[in-house]
PDB file of C-alpha atoms in Angstrom:
ATOM      1  CA  UNK A   3      -0.029   0.034  -0.037  1.00 94.00           C
ATOM      2  CA  UNK A   4       1.434   3.475  -1.095  1.00 97.00           C
ATOM      3  CA  UNK A   5       1.323   6.085   1.494  1.00 97.00           C
ATOM      4  CA  UNK A   6       2.742   9.678   1.277  1.00 98.00           C
ATOM      5  CA  UNK A   7       2.825  11.465   4.483  1.00 97.00           C
ATOM      6  CA  UNK A   8       3.322  15.205   4.795  1.00 97.00           C
ATOM      7  CA  UNK A   9       4.688  17.102   7.546  1.00 96.00           C
ATOM      8  CA  UNK A  10       5.979  20.719   8.218  1.00 96.00           C
ATOM      9  CA  UNK A  11       3.099  23.080   7.447  1.00 95.00           C
ATOM     10  CA  UNK A  12       1.721  25.538   9.922  1.00 97.00           C
ATOM     11  CA  UNK A  13       1.470  29.316  10.382  1.00 98.00           C
ATOM     12  CA  UNK A  14       4.102  31.728   9.800  1.00 98.00           C
ATOM     13  CA  UNK A  15       4.622  35.488   9.320  1.00 98.00           C
ATOM     14  CA  UNK A  16       5.355  37.105   5.948  1.00 98.00           C
ATOM     15  CA  UNK A  17       9.110  36.860   5.211  1.00 98.00           C
ATOM     16  CA  UNK A  18       9.367  33.536   7.217  1.00 98.00           C
ATOM     17  CA  UNK A  19      10.430  30.285   6.422  1.00 98.00           C
ATOM     18  CA  UNK A  20       8.993  26.748   6.270  1.00 98.00           C
ATOM     19  CA  UNK A  21      10.321  23.267   5.265  1.00 98.00           C
ATOM     20  CA  UNK A  22       7.767  20.676   4.043  1.00 98.00           C
ATOM     21  CA  UNK A  23       8.623  17.003   4.062  1.00 98.00           C
ATOM     22  CA  UNK A  24       6.905  14.059   2.328  1.00 98.00           C
ATOM     23  CA  UNK A  25       7.929  10.621   3.259  1.00 98.00           C
ATOM     24  CA  UNK A  26       6.943   7.924   0.961  1.00 98.00           C
ATOM     25  CA  UNK A  27       6.495   4.244   1.482  1.00 98.00           C
ATOM     26  CA  UNK A  28       5.073   1.227  -0.428  1.00 97.00           C
ATOM     27  CA  UNK A  29       6.713   2.419  -3.794  1.00 96.00           C
ATOM     28  CA  UNK A  30      10.013   2.297  -5.416  1.00 96.00           C
ATOM     29  CA  UNK A  31      10.663   6.105  -4.534  1.00 97.00           C
ATOM     30  CA  UNK A  32      13.865   6.692  -6.797  1.00 97.00           C
ATOM     31  CA  UNK A  33      11.827   5.926 -10.028  1.00 96.00           C
ATOM     32  CA  UNK A  34       9.092   8.453  -9.252  1.00 98.00           C
ATOM     33  CA  UNK A  35       8.813  12.055 -10.199  1.00 98.00           C
ATOM     34  CA  UNK A  36       7.862  13.921  -7.349  1.00 98.00           C
ATOM     35  CA  UNK A  37       5.988  17.346  -7.125  1.00 98.00           C
ATOM     36  CA  UNK A  38       4.436  19.796  -4.727  1.00 98.00           C
ATOM     37  CA  UNK A  39       1.053  21.377  -5.644  1.00 98.00           C
ATOM     38  CA  UNK A  40      -1.027  23.784  -3.736  1.00 98.00           C
ATOM     39  CA  UNK A  41      -4.572  24.748  -3.684  1.00 98.00           C
ATOM     40  CA  UNK A  42      -5.944  27.913  -2.315  1.00 96.00           C
ATOM     41  CA  UNK A  43      -9.410  28.672  -1.292  1.00 92.00           C
ATOM     42  CA  UNK A  44     -11.550  29.153  -4.588  1.00 94.00           C
ATOM     43  CA  UNK A  45      -8.613  28.401  -6.954  1.00 96.00           C
ATOM     44  CA  UNK A  46      -7.409  25.463  -8.781  1.00 97.00           C
ATOM     45  CA  UNK A  47      -4.695  23.281  -7.701  1.00 97.00           C
ATOM     46  CA  UNK A  48      -1.272  24.287  -9.200  1.00 98.00           C
ATOM     47  CA  UNK A  49       2.030  22.822  -9.495  1.00 98.00           C
ATOM     48  CA  UNK A  50       4.573  24.805  -7.114  1.00 98.00           C
ATOM     49  CA  UNK A  51       7.735  22.632  -7.792  1.00 98.00           C
ATOM     50  CA  UNK A  52       8.579  19.363  -9.225  1.00 98.00           C
ATOM     51  CA  UNK A  53      11.687  17.184  -9.193  1.00 98.00           C
ATOM     52  CA  UNK A  54      12.235  14.256 -11.734  1.00 98.00           C
ATOM     53  CA  UNK A  55      13.674  10.828 -10.727  1.00 97.00           C
ATOM     54  CA  UNK A  56      16.931  12.206 -12.389  1.00 96.00           C
ATOM     55  CA  UNK A  57      17.021  15.292 -10.102  1.00 97.00           C
ATOM     56  CA  UNK A  58      15.858  17.807 -12.618  1.00 98.00           C
ATOM     57  CA  UNK A  59      13.871  20.510 -10.952  1.00 98.00           C
ATOM     58  CA  UNK A  60      11.232  23.010 -12.141  1.00 98.00           C
ATOM     59  CA  UNK A  61       9.215  25.666 -10.563  1.00 98.00           C
ATOM     60  CA  UNK A  62       6.239  27.955 -10.925  1.00 98.00           C
ATOM     61  CA  UNK A  63       7.291  31.412 -11.684  1.00 98.00           C
ATOM     62  CA  UNK A  64       5.637  32.734  -8.635  1.00 97.00           C
ATOM     63  CA  UNK A  65       8.029  30.819  -6.328  1.00 98.00           C
ATOM     64  CA  UNK A  66      11.282  30.806  -8.333  1.00 98.00           C
ATOM     65  CA  UNK A  67      14.048  32.027  -6.270  1.00 98.00           C
ATOM     66  CA  UNK A  68      12.168  31.578  -2.940  1.00 98.00           C
ATOM     67  CA  UNK A  69      11.245  27.831  -2.777  1.00 98.00           C
ATOM     68  CA  UNK A  70      13.668  24.891  -3.251  1.00 98.00           C
ATOM     69  CA  UNK A  71      12.535  21.318  -3.857  1.00 98.00           C
ATOM     70  CA  UNK A  72      14.908  18.525  -3.156  1.00 98.00           C
ATOM     71  CA  UNK A  73      14.824  14.708  -2.693  1.00 98.00           C
ATOM     72  CA  UNK A  74      16.681  12.102  -0.471  1.00 98.00           C
ATOM     73  CA  UNK A  75      16.254   8.590  -2.273  1.00 98.00           C
ATOM     74  CA  UNK A  76      17.788   6.884   0.770  1.00 98.00           C
ATOM     75  CA  UNK A  77      15.169   8.262   3.119  1.00 98.00           C
ATOM     76  CA  UNK A  78      12.284   8.036   0.516  1.00 98.00           C
ATOM     77  CA  UNK A  79      11.507  11.760   1.130  1.00 98.00           C
ATOM     78  CA  UNK A  80      10.901  14.942  -0.656  1.00 98.00           C
ATOM     79  CA  UNK A  81      11.281  18.324   0.627  1.00 98.00           C
ATOM     80  CA  UNK A  82      10.058  21.833  -0.162  1.00 98.00           C
ATOM     81  CA  UNK A  83      12.180  24.597   1.274  1.00 98.00           C
ATOM     82  CA  UNK A  84       9.947  27.757   1.261  1.00 98.00           C
ATOM     83  CA  UNK A  85      11.644  31.168   2.012  1.00 98.00           C
ATOM     84  CA  UNK A  86      10.524  34.597   1.976  1.00 98.00           C
ATOM     85  CA  UNK A  87       6.892  33.444   2.290  1.00 98.00           C
ATOM     86  CA  UNK A  88       4.066  35.840   1.174  1.00 98.00           C
ATOM     87  CA  UNK A  89       0.599  35.822   2.263  1.00 97.00           C
ATOM     88  CA  UNK A  90      -0.232  34.565  -1.337  1.00 97.00           C
ATOM     89  CA  UNK A  91       1.492  31.536  -0.626  1.00 98.00           C
ATOM     90  CA  UNK A  92      -1.269  30.454   1.871  1.00 98.00           C
ATOM     91  CA  UNK A  93      -2.727  27.212   0.723  1.00 98.00           C
ATOM     92  CA  UNK A  94      -3.072  23.525   1.216  1.00 98.00           C
ATOM     93  CA  UNK A  95       0.172  21.933  -0.065  1.00 98.00           C
ATOM     94  CA  UNK A  96      -0.008  18.477  -1.639  1.00 98.00           C
ATOM     95  CA  UNK A  97       2.908  16.068  -2.104  1.00 98.00           C
ATOM     96  CA  UNK A  98       2.578  13.992  -5.476  1.00 98.00           C
ATOM     97  CA  UNK A  99       4.355  11.007  -6.831  1.00 98.00           C
ATOM     98  CA  UNK A 100       3.987  10.263 -10.500  1.00 97.00           C
ATOM     99  CA  UNK A 101       5.360   7.427 -12.675  1.00 96.00           C
ATOM    100  CA  UNK A 102       4.860   6.895 -16.448  1.00 91.00           C
ATOM    101  CA  UNK A 103       6.282   4.253 -18.574  1.00 88.00           C
ATOM    102  CA  UNK A 104       4.904   2.742 -21.923  1.00 86.00           C
ATOM    103  CA  UNK A 105       1.412   3.730 -21.211  1.00 83.00           C
ATOM    104  CA  UNK A 106       1.244   2.572 -17.554  1.00 89.00           C
ATOM    105  CA  UNK A 107       0.756   5.278 -15.158  1.00 92.00           C
ATOM    106  CA  UNK A 108       0.952   5.536 -11.310  1.00 95.00           C
ATOM    107  CA  UNK A 109      -0.248   8.665  -9.549  1.00 96.00           C
ATOM    108  CA  UNK A 110      -0.563   9.262  -5.778  1.00 98.00           C
ATOM    109  CA  UNK A 111      -1.314  12.047  -3.598  1.00 98.00           C
ATOM    110  CA  UNK A 112      -0.680  12.995   0.207  1.00 97.00           C
ATOM    111  CA  UNK A 113      -3.474  14.276   2.379  1.00 96.00           C
ATOM    112  CA  UNK A 114      -2.337  17.805   2.235  1.00 97.00           C
ATOM    113  CA  UNK A 115      -0.913  20.210   4.857  1.00 97.00           C
ATOM    114  CA  UNK A 116      -2.035  23.696   5.520  1.00 98.00           C
ATOM    115  CA  UNK A 117       0.481  26.430   5.218  1.00 98.00           C
ATOM    116  CA  UNK A 118      -0.643  29.990   6.317  1.00 98.00           C
ATOM    117  CA  UNK A 119       1.249  33.084   5.891  1.00 98.00           C
ATOM    118  CA  UNK A 120       0.055  36.125   7.889  1.00 97.00           C
ATOM    119  CA  UNK A 121       0.739  39.517   6.951  1.00 93.00           C
TER     120      UNK A 121
END
């Protein structure tokens, strides 16, 4: 059974930092592309940052230079370091694990963790 368990969300003042963690089990973590998404009230879920199985990263323009995604395959964990947080970063953040090969797809989501940035 695949599980993605997040930690690290919370309340922080604008300009502060938080680090989200997502620990995976029940899958071969190293072959999965991992991503962090967020969804604010009344808005669609959006990709914040992604890291491929090979370590290539990509970021939403709104977080470039402030957020850093990383992974530790030995610990089956992906991280999102969030610095210089802004009130508009307030959302529920979701960890995602995705694998696609030759038409076969696996797509798993964590339960979500609330990040609230106060002004």
